[in-house]
Tab-separated table of C-alpha atoms in Angstrom:
chain	number	residue	atom	x	y	z
A	243	MET	CA	0.140	0.280	-0.023
A	244	SER	CA	1.207	3.867	-0.802
A	245	ASN	CA	2.385	6.155	1.860
A	246	PRO	CA	-1.571	7.531	3.059
A	247	LEU	CA	0.718	10.889	3.051
A	248	SER	CA	1.703	11.489	-0.154
A	249	LYS	CA	-1.135	11.223	-2.156
A	250	ARG	CA	-3.221	14.252	-2.008
A	251	LEU	CA	-7.439	13.915	-1.133
A	252	ILE	CA	-9.332	15.531	-3.627
A	253	SER	CA	-12.343	14.225	-1.622
A	254	LEU	CA	-11.058	16.902	0.465
A	255	ASP	CA	-10.769	19.544	-1.631
A	256	VAL	CA	-13.877	18.904	-3.045
A	257	PHE	CA	-16.527	18.552	0.383
A	258	ARG	CA	-14.062	21.684	1.096
A	259	GLY	CA	-15.418	23.267	-2.553
A	260	LEU	CA	-19.226	22.615	-1.850
A	261	THR	CA	-18.617	24.364	2.174
A	262	ILE	CA	-17.233	27.487	0.870
A	263	ALA	CA	-20.036	27.026	-2.082
A	264	GLY	CA	-22.522	26.524	0.020
A	265	MET	CA	-21.656	29.642	2.491
A	266	ILE	CA	-21.740	32.385	-0.626
A	267	VAL	CA	-25.204	31.204	-1.385
A	268	VAL	CA	-26.296	31.240	2.201
A	269	ASN	CA	-24.977	34.779	2.788
A	270	ASP	CA	-26.002	36.815	-0.524
A	271	ALA	CA	-29.741	36.400	-1.116
A	272	GLY	CA	-31.355	38.548	-2.933
A	273	SER	CA	-33.449	39.604	-0.753
A	274	TRP	CA	-33.362	38.508	2.991
A	275	GLN	CA	-37.067	39.371	3.187
A	276	HIS	CA	-37.822	36.017	0.711
A	277	ILE	CA	-35.934	32.795	1.092
A	278	TYR	CA	-36.518	29.733	1.387
A	279	PRO	CA	-36.876	28.008	4.835
A	280	PRO	CA	-33.651	26.164	4.463
A	281	LEU	CA	-31.187	28.585	3.520
A	282	ARG	CA	-31.574	30.737	6.491
A	283	HIS	CA	-30.246	30.443	10.391
A	284	ALA	CA	-32.666	28.251	12.264
A	285	THR	CA	-34.117	31.451	14.917
A	286	TRP	CA	-32.701	29.876	17.867
A	287	HIS	CA	-32.783	26.072	19.081
A	288	GLY	CA	-32.916	23.749	15.708
A	289	ILE	CA	-31.199	23.595	13.122
A	290	THR	CA	-31.430	24.219	9.111
A	291	PRO	CA	-28.565	22.888	6.326
A	292	THR	CA	-27.592	26.610	6.563
A	293	ASP	CA	-25.901	25.426	10.264
A	294	TYR	CA	-24.355	23.033	8.610
A	295	VAL	CA	-22.193	25.497	6.543
A	296	PHE	CA	-20.177	27.077	9.312
A	297	PRO	CA	-18.893	23.788	11.402
A	298	PHE	CA	-18.547	21.926	8.331
A	299	PHE	CA	-15.801	24.291	7.348
A	300	LEU	CA	-13.827	24.823	10.879
A	301	PHE	CA	-13.878	19.703	10.293
A	302	ILE	CA	-12.248	20.858	7.295
A	303	VAL	CA	-9.593	22.931	9.094
A	304	GLY	CA	-8.802	19.847	11.181
A	305	VAL	CA	-8.308	17.644	8.742
A	306	SER	CA	-6.625	19.869	6.853
A	307	ILE	CA	-4.280	20.701	9.374
A	308	VAL	CA	-3.459	17.154	9.698
A	309	LEU	CA	-3.138	16.269	6.305
A	310	ALA	CA	-0.547	19.774	6.236
A	311	TYR	CA	1.069	19.266	9.500
A	312	SER	CA	1.438	15.429	9.324
A	313	ARG	CA	3.787	16.250	6.097
A	314	VAL	CA	5.321	18.923	7.319
A	315	LEU	CA	6.288	17.042	10.774
A	316	LYS	CA	7.768	14.292	8.712
A	317	ASP	CA	10.919	16.823	7.951
A	318	ASN	CA	12.274	17.406	12.026
A	319	PRO	CA	12.155	20.998	11.295
A	320	PRO	CA	12.223	23.749	14.204
A	321	ILE	CA	8.729	23.463	16.155
A	322	GLY	CA	9.684	26.789	15.992
A	323	LYS	CA	9.708	27.955	13.087
A	324	ILE	CA	6.299	25.619	12.535
A	325	ALA	CA	4.833	27.668	15.275
A	326	GLY	CA	5.899	31.021	13.879
A	327	LYS	CA	4.377	30.376	10.605
A	328	ILE	CA	1.370	29.279	12.503
A	329	LEU	CA	1.058	32.318	13.878
A	330	ILE	CA	1.843	34.428	11.384
A	331	ARG	CA	-1.129	32.655	9.173
A	332	SER	CA	-3.674	32.928	12.345
A	333	ALA	CA	-3.171	36.505	12.745
A	334	ILE	CA	-3.672	36.809	8.635
A	335	ILE	CA	-7.033	35.497	8.573
A	336	PHE	CA	-8.215	37.012	11.407
A	337	GLY	CA	-6.796	40.600	10.013
A	338	LEU	CA	-8.779	39.746	6.838
A	339	GLY	CA	-11.550	39.276	8.713
A	340	LEU	CA	-11.097	42.657	10.171
A	341	PHE	CA	-10.398	44.338	7.156
A	342	LEU	CA	-14.124	42.500	5.808
A	343	SER	CA	-15.902	44.161	8.670
A	344	LEU	CA	-14.326	47.809	8.223
A	345	TRP	CA	-15.236	47.709	4.700
A	346	PRO	CA	-16.301	49.709	1.942
A	347	ARG	CA	-16.542	52.302	4.626
A	348	PHE	CA	-14.367	51.829	7.229
A	349	ASN	CA	-16.408	52.813	10.209
A	350	PHE	CA	-13.850	52.012	13.142
A	351	ALA	CA	-16.510	53.397	15.727
A	352	ASN	CA	-18.494	50.505	15.187
A	353	ILE	CA	-16.557	48.218	14.008
A	354	ARG	CA	-17.086	44.470	14.626
A	355	ILE	CA	-14.061	41.936	16.776
A	356	PRO	CA	-15.742	38.784	16.114
A	357	GLY	CA	-16.261	37.200	12.949
A	358	VAL	CA	-16.440	34.375	10.407
A	359	LEU	CA	-12.954	35.062	9.877
A	360	GLN	CA	-11.717	35.775	13.613
A	361	ARG	CA	-13.276	32.495	14.326
A	362	ILE	CA	-11.947	30.258	12.063
A	363	SER	CA	-8.452	32.385	12.788
A	364	LEU	CA	-8.494	30.942	16.185
A	365	VAL	CA	-9.534	27.749	15.402
A	366	PHE	CA	-6.649	27.592	13.862
A	367	LEU	CA	-4.432	28.266	15.640
A	368	ALA	CA	-5.817	26.898	18.907
A	369	CYS	CA	-5.650	23.398	17.099
A	370	SER	CA	-2.614	23.701	15.437
A	371	PHE	CA	-0.261	24.200	18.458
A	372	ILE	CA	-2.664	21.271	19.768
A	373	PHE	CA	-1.695	19.092	16.755
A	374	LEU	CA	2.496	19.536	17.569
A	375	LYS	CA	1.277	18.720	21.224
A	376	THR	CA	-0.233	15.819	21.328
A	377	ASN	CA	-1.926	12.790	19.734
A	378	TRP	CA	-5.134	11.856	18.739
A	379	LYS	CA	-6.271	10.357	22.144
A	380	THR	CA	-5.336	13.316	23.769
A	381	GLN	CA	-7.225	15.755	21.611
A	382	ALA	CA	-10.261	13.371	21.898
A	383	TRP	CA	-9.769	14.052	25.454
A	384	ILE	CA	-9.318	17.890	25.217
A	385	ALA	CA	-12.816	18.026	22.572
A	386	ALA	CA	-14.871	16.016	25.145
A	387	ALA	CA	-12.777	18.394	28.141
A	388	LEU	CA	-14.383	21.399	26.289
A	389	LEU	CA	-18.227	20.171	24.660
A	390	VAL	CA	-18.232	18.470	28.518
A	391	GLY	CA	-17.237	22.059	30.028
A	392	TYR	CA	-18.547	24.593	27.816
A	393	TRP	CA	-22.188	23.124	28.976
A	394	VAL	CA	-21.354	22.678	32.794
A	395	VAL	CA	-20.216	26.529	32.293
A	396	MET	CA	-23.322	27.316	30.057
A	397	ALA	CA	-26.264	25.501	32.603
A	398	PHE	CA	-25.050	25.640	36.009
A	399	ILE	CA	-22.853	28.548	36.480
A	400	PRO	CA	-25.270	31.661	37.603
A	401	ILE	CA	-25.517	35.030	35.115
A	402	PRO	CA	-24.485	38.220	36.882
A	403	ILE	CA	-28.145	40.234	36.582
A	404	ASP	CA	-26.531	43.050	34.025
A	405	GLU	CA	-28.381	45.757	32.628
A	406	THR	CA	-29.376	43.659	29.508
A	407	ILE	CA	-30.760	41.227	32.303
A	408	SER	CA	-32.154	43.438	34.054
A	409	THR	CA	-34.794	44.760	31.199
A	410	ALA	CA	-34.959	40.785	30.053
A	411	LEU	CA	-35.915	40.404	34.419
A	412	ALA	CA	-39.155	43.254	33.429
A	413	THR	CA	-40.301	42.634	29.914
A	414	GLY	CA	-38.911	39.536	29.446
A	415	GLN	CA	-37.209	40.721	26.231
A	416	VAL	CA	-33.818	41.489	24.641
A	417	LYS	CA	-32.819	43.628	22.343
A	418	ALA	CA	-31.281	42.429	18.976
A	419	ARG	CA	-30.509	42.993	15.091
A	420	ASP	CA	-34.014	43.625	14.034
A	421	GLY	CA	-34.877	45.160	17.785
A	422	MET	CA	-35.892	44.269	20.794
A	423	ILE	CA	-37.763	40.013	21.032
A	424	PRO	CA	-39.410	38.321	23.190
A	425	ILE	CA	-37.395	35.576	25.069
A	426	GLY	CA	-38.399	32.632	27.296
A	427	ALA	CA	-38.276	31.991	30.884
A	428	ILE	CA	-35.849	33.225	33.128
A	429	ARG	CA	-35.124	32.266	36.864
A	430	GLN	CA	-33.523	34.980	39.348
A	431	VAL	CA	-31.761	32.808	41.883
A	432	SER	CA	-30.539	35.785	43.889
A	433	GLU	CA	-30.444	39.487	44.497
A	434	SER	CA	-27.249	40.067	42.303
A	435	PHE	CA	-27.687	37.235	39.650
A	436	ILE	CA	-30.046	34.612	37.728
A	437	ALA	CA	-29.627	30.714	37.495
A	438	GLY	CA	-27.263	29.392	33.589
A	439	ASN	CA	-29.954	29.393	30.584
A	440	PHE	CA	-30.000	29.339	27.183
A	441	GLU	CA	-32.508	31.881	26.157
A	442	PRO	CA	-30.841	35.132	23.570
A	443	GLY	CA	-29.343	37.371	25.003
A	444	THR	CA	-29.422	36.798	28.942
A	445	ASN	CA	-27.111	33.790	28.350
A	446	MET	CA	-23.848	33.509	30.467
A	447	GLU	CA	-22.076	32.779	26.391
A	448	ALA	CA	-23.917	36.195	25.865
A	449	TRP	CA	-22.683	38.183	29.873
A	450	VAL	CA	-19.423	37.099	28.722
A	451	ASP	CA	-19.259	39.358	25.275
A	452	ARG	CA	-21.024	41.736	26.424
A	453	LEU	CA	-18.258	41.904	29.381
A	454	LEU	CA	-15.081	41.664	27.605
A	455	VAL	CA	-15.788	41.434	23.341
A	456	PRO	CA	-15.007	45.862	22.609
A	457	PHE	CA	-16.961	47.418	19.981
A	458	ARG	CA	-19.811	46.219	18.678
A	459	LEU	CA	-21.756	42.869	18.539
A	460	TYR	CA	-23.347	41.679	15.966
A	461	GLN	CA	-26.549	40.686	17.590
A	462	HIS	CA	-26.110	44.119	19.734
A	463	THR	CA	-26.130	42.248	22.742
A	464	TRP	CA	-24.828	38.759	21.697
A	465	ASP	CA	-22.894	37.397	18.822
A	466	PRO	CA	-23.024	34.408	17.163
A	467	GLU	CA	-19.296	34.014	16.878
A	468	GLY	CA	-18.028	35.284	20.643
A	469	LEU	CA	-15.459	35.075	23.121
A	470	LEU	CA	-16.678	31.490	25.113
A	471	SER	CA	-18.400	29.696	22.416
A	472	THR	CA	-14.623	29.668	20.600
A	473	LEU	CA	-14.181	27.448	22.671
A	474	PRO	CA	-16.683	24.657	21.085
A	475	ALA	CA	-16.101	25.983	18.317
A	476	ILE	CA	-12.266	24.592	18.588
A	477	ALA	CA	-13.619	21.701	19.631
A	478	SER	CA	-15.015	21.499	15.995
A	479	GLY	CA	-11.970	21.888	14.383
A	480	LEU	CA	-10.659	19.199	16.790
A	481	THR	CA	-13.345	16.176	15.496
A	482	GLY	CA	-11.956	16.909	12.124
A	483	MET	CA	-8.263	16.538	13.142
A	484	LEU	CA	-9.728	12.978	14.626
A	485	ALA	CA	-10.638	12.372	11.482
A	486	GLY	CA	-7.229	13.344	9.302
A	487	ALA	CA	-5.776	10.761	12.086
A	488	LEU	CA	-7.980	7.691	10.629
A	489	LEU	CA	-7.480	9.138	6.964
A	490	THR	CA	-3.603	9.363	7.722
A	491	GLY	CA	-3.596	6.180	9.480
A	492	LYS	CA	-1.865	2.696	8.172
A	493	TYR	CA	-5.493	1.194	7.801
A	494	LYS	CA	-7.458	0.196	4.194
A	495	PRO	CA	-9.564	2.596	2.430
A	496	ASP	CA	-12.642	0.254	2.738
A	497	THR	CA	-11.706	0.072	7.187
A	498	LYS	CA	-11.411	4.027	6.546
A	499	VAL	CA	-14.555	4.419	5.002
A	500	ILE	CA	-16.196	2.813	7.556
A	501	GLY	CA	-14.103	4.642	10.366
A	502	LEU	CA	-15.890	8.135	9.413
A	503	MET	CA	-19.363	6.943	8.428
A	504	VAL	CA	-19.630	5.009	11.888
A	505	GLY	CA	-17.935	7.689	13.566
A	506	GLY	CA	-19.771	10.090	12.199
A	507	PHE	CA	-23.167	8.074	12.927
A	508	LEU	CA	-22.271	7.426	16.498
A	509	ALA	CA	-21.609	11.909	16.985
A	510	MET	CA	-24.494	12.747	14.987
A	511	THR	CA	-26.430	10.220	17.850
A	512	LEU	CA	-24.561	11.845	20.171
A	513	GLY	CA	-25.907	14.774	19.445
A	514	ASN	CA	-29.090	14.629	19.681
A	515	VAL	CA	-29.446	12.873	22.961
A	516	TRP	CA	-27.781	15.607	24.173
A	517	ASP	CA	-30.072	18.040	22.630
A	518	TRP	CA	-32.452	16.980	25.057
A	519	PHE	CA	-31.252	18.989	27.496
A	520	PHE	CA	-28.766	20.924	25.920
A	521	PRO	CA	-30.517	22.225	22.823
A	522	ILE	CA	-28.637	22.261	19.109
A	523	ASN	CA	-28.249	26.064	19.482
A	524	LYS	CA	-25.058	27.543	16.428
A	525	ASN	CA	-25.746	30.681	17.506
A	526	LEU	CA	-24.448	29.441	21.554
A	527	TRP	CA	-22.548	26.924	19.216
A	528	THR	CA	-23.770	24.193	21.752
A	529	SER	CA	-22.483	20.861	22.438
A	530	SER	CA	-25.014	18.714	20.716
A	531	TYR	CA	-24.508	21.059	17.692
A	532	VAL	CA	-20.180	20.411	17.314
A	533	MET	CA	-21.271	16.402	17.517
A	534	PHE	CA	-23.995	16.239	15.313
A	535	THR	CA	-23.084	18.842	12.263
A	536	SER	CA	-19.524	17.003	13.052
A	537	GLY	CA	-21.084	13.399	12.398
A	538	LEU	CA	-22.601	15.263	9.951
A	539	ALA	CA	-19.035	16.123	8.623
A	540	SER	CA	-17.446	13.236	9.162
A	541	MET	CA	-20.059	11.113	6.964
A	542	THR	CA	-19.644	13.291	4.021
A	543	LEU	CA	-15.922	13.331	4.092
A	544	GLY	CA	-16.744	9.364	4.170
A	545	PHE	CA	-18.915	9.361	1.093
A	546	PHE	CA	-16.961	11.623	-1.358
A	547	TYR	CA	-13.402	10.088	0.148
A	548	TRP	CA	-14.782	6.506	-0.748
A	549	TYR	CA	-16.352	7.703	-4.507
A	550	ILE	CA	-13.833	10.020	-5.345
A	551	ASP	CA	-10.395	8.891	-3.669
A	552	VAL	CA	-11.305	5.478	-3.379
A	553	LEU	CA	-13.367	4.545	-6.747
A	554	GLU	CA	-11.675	7.116	-8.734
A	555	LYS	CA	-14.898	9.242	-9.627
A	556	ASP	CA	-14.407	12.652	-9.219
A	557	ARG	CA	-17.501	12.999	-12.330
A	558	TYR	CA	-19.676	16.172	-11.191
A	559	THR	CA	-17.675	18.029	-9.275
A	560	TYR	CA	-14.839	20.168	-11.327
A	561	VAL	CA	-16.406	23.214	-9.890
A	562	PHE	CA	-15.869	22.266	-6.163
A	563	LYS	CA	-12.621	20.940	-6.593
A	564	VAL	CA	-11.594	25.230	-7.949
A	565	PHE	CA	-13.582	26.428	-4.876
A	566	GLY	CA	-11.907	24.228	-2.610
A	567	ALA	CA	-8.953	24.991	-4.321
A	568	ASN	CA	-8.881	29.068	-3.318
A	569	ALA	CA	-11.519	28.771	-0.553
A	570	ILE	CA	-10.502	31.420	1.282
A	571	THR	CA	-10.263	33.636	-1.260
A	572	ALA	CA	-12.971	32.756	-2.605
A	573	TYR	CA	-14.561	33.771	0.889
A	574	VAL	CA	-12.997	36.847	0.702
A	575	LEU	CA	-14.105	37.914	-2.477
A	576	HIS	CA	-17.989	37.088	-2.139
A	577	SER	CA	-17.836	39.261	1.079
A	578	GLY	CA	-15.204	41.886	-0.687
A	579	LEU	CA	-17.248	42.777	-3.961
A	580	ASN	CA	-20.574	42.578	-3.210
A	581	PHE	CA	-21.704	45.686	-2.703
A	582	LEU	CA	-20.552	46.349	-5.954
A	583	PHE	CA	-23.650	44.835	-6.369
A	584	LYS	CA	-25.706	47.502	-4.047
A	585	LEU	CA	-24.417	51.321	-4.195
A	586	GLU	CA	-26.729	54.097	-4.688
A	587	GLY	CA	-28.283	54.970	-8.035
A	588	PHE	CA	-26.764	51.955	-9.706
A	589	ASN	CA	-27.914	49.390	-7.319
A	590	ILE	CA	-27.847	45.139	-10.035
A	591	ASN	CA	-29.348	43.691	-6.933
A	592	ALA	CA	-32.129	45.752	-7.047
A	593	ALA	CA	-32.879	45.377	-10.862
A	594	PHE	CA	-32.229	41.490	-10.425
A	595	MET	CA	-35.151	40.774	-8.420
A	596	ASP	CA	-37.502	43.502	-9.642
A	597	GLY	CA	-37.318	42.757	-13.023
A	598	LEU	CA	-37.481	38.827	-12.924
A	599	ILE	CA	-40.550	39.223	-9.806
A	600	GLY	CA	-41.797	41.664	-12.212
A	601	VAL	CA	-42.048	39.687	-15.153
A	602	GLY	CA	-44.632	36.736	-12.577
A	603	LEU	CA	-41.072	34.665	-11.153
A	604	GLU	CA	-41.675	33.805	-7.568
A	605	PRO	CA	-39.509	36.037	-5.520
A	606	LYS	CA	-38.075	33.250	-3.050
A	607	PHE	CA	-36.765	31.627	-6.566
A	608	VAL	CA	-36.039	35.052	-7.655
A	609	SER	CA	-33.881	35.492	-4.235
A	610	LEU	CA	-32.157	31.763	-4.395
A	611	LEU	CA	-30.942	32.426	-8.846
A	612	TRP	CA	-29.060	35.966	-7.140
A	613	ALA	CA	-27.160	33.868	-5.067
A	614	LEU	CA	-26.810	31.391	-7.235
A	615	SER	CA	-25.489	34.238	-10.057
A	616	TYR	CA	-23.819	35.535	-7.277
A	617	THR	CA	-21.510	32.551	-6.150
A	618	ALA	CA	-21.063	31.583	-10.159
A	619	PHE	CA	-19.599	34.979	-10.336
A	620	ILE	CA	-17.577	34.362	-8.021
A	621	PHE	CA	-16.755	31.582	-9.773
A	622	ILE	CA	-14.622	33.535	-12.441
A	623	PRO	CA	-11.635	34.368	-10.473
A	624	VAL	CA	-11.096	31.337	-8.600
A	625	TRP	CA	-11.033	29.846	-11.643
A	626	ILE	CA	-8.694	31.903	-13.468
A	627	LEU	CA	-6.520	31.190	-10.128
A	628	TYR	CA	-7.064	27.717	-10.729
A	629	ARG	CA	-6.648	27.093	-14.336
A	630	ARG	CA	-3.030	29.296	-13.386
A	631	LYS	CA	-2.379	26.585	-10.676
A	632	ILE	CA	-2.225	29.780	-8.576
A	633	PHE	CA	-3.539	28.720	-5.106
A	634	ILE	CA	-3.206	31.799	-2.294
A	635	LYS	CA	-2.563	29.979	1.200
A	636	ILE	CA	-4.152	32.533	3.465
């Protein structure tokens, strides 16, 4: 059998590309008033296909760390040199996230520190250093500790009452991006504390964001990429590292496929069971959400690995290979170029929507058609890079 590290996993590129393409589609609806339900994030508890995208990408980050650094470590380079490159790459990705938060108006007073790229950078940073210092068994224990620890903190530690929680106790509402929203019952346990809960704006994760995260929070009183919830997000990356350990192990291909499928099924089952008392929730990045999405990601990768790398079939995968080869570049382009289609006096987005709705097409279909068209537009520059064999390693 050939060295498992000597052959590039095309299936991982395809999975990454599919995930990035999906991320662009769900982020760029033609109108946020007209969206098919599967293309919306769950309002709070629960999950939709849109909620799969981000944890899938973090899972892929974990797999990629194992594949990349396993090759690097074979040459026994100085660990300090590798650590330096990890720090630089993390800083670049985090900086790009901040740049996109400011672009194109550069209103520094309204900057948002958390974000998608920022979370990716922190997960990459943490998981990379964990990989350099531990084996897969220790990584599994760290992931379990993060998930159980996060559940304990969220469910059982009383939360200090601040202005947001005081308002919630009085009115049953909290401030969010779209105005005041109702919440479920929260229990006051003393004059200064409420019980741990999973309601918007009043939970421990939200309280930590308000206490420690400077400037603007995405939902005003909490942030879906907040500080505390980054810990279970690191566990999403670690689950990908466990899949990577299986794929780089000296096992037969069929054994790897079975391991990804069975492990994924068990993780999804655990996520569903955990949902009974720690609901699946993307905003909170709950432990049940991690297990459910990591399990599904493992099974998806298992299928792609079997179909593409084992059976050596890659029909209909070209578009996703192109996106996957420059995934972060595609994400930055889709975030950075969006404003060009919504310029005052030259709003192509609005003209597209109004024109096609005006000829009788259903608004939700037109909104989806715009998202697909914009994704196709972003495909053009990444296709040019792919054809010229330019792979931007951000």
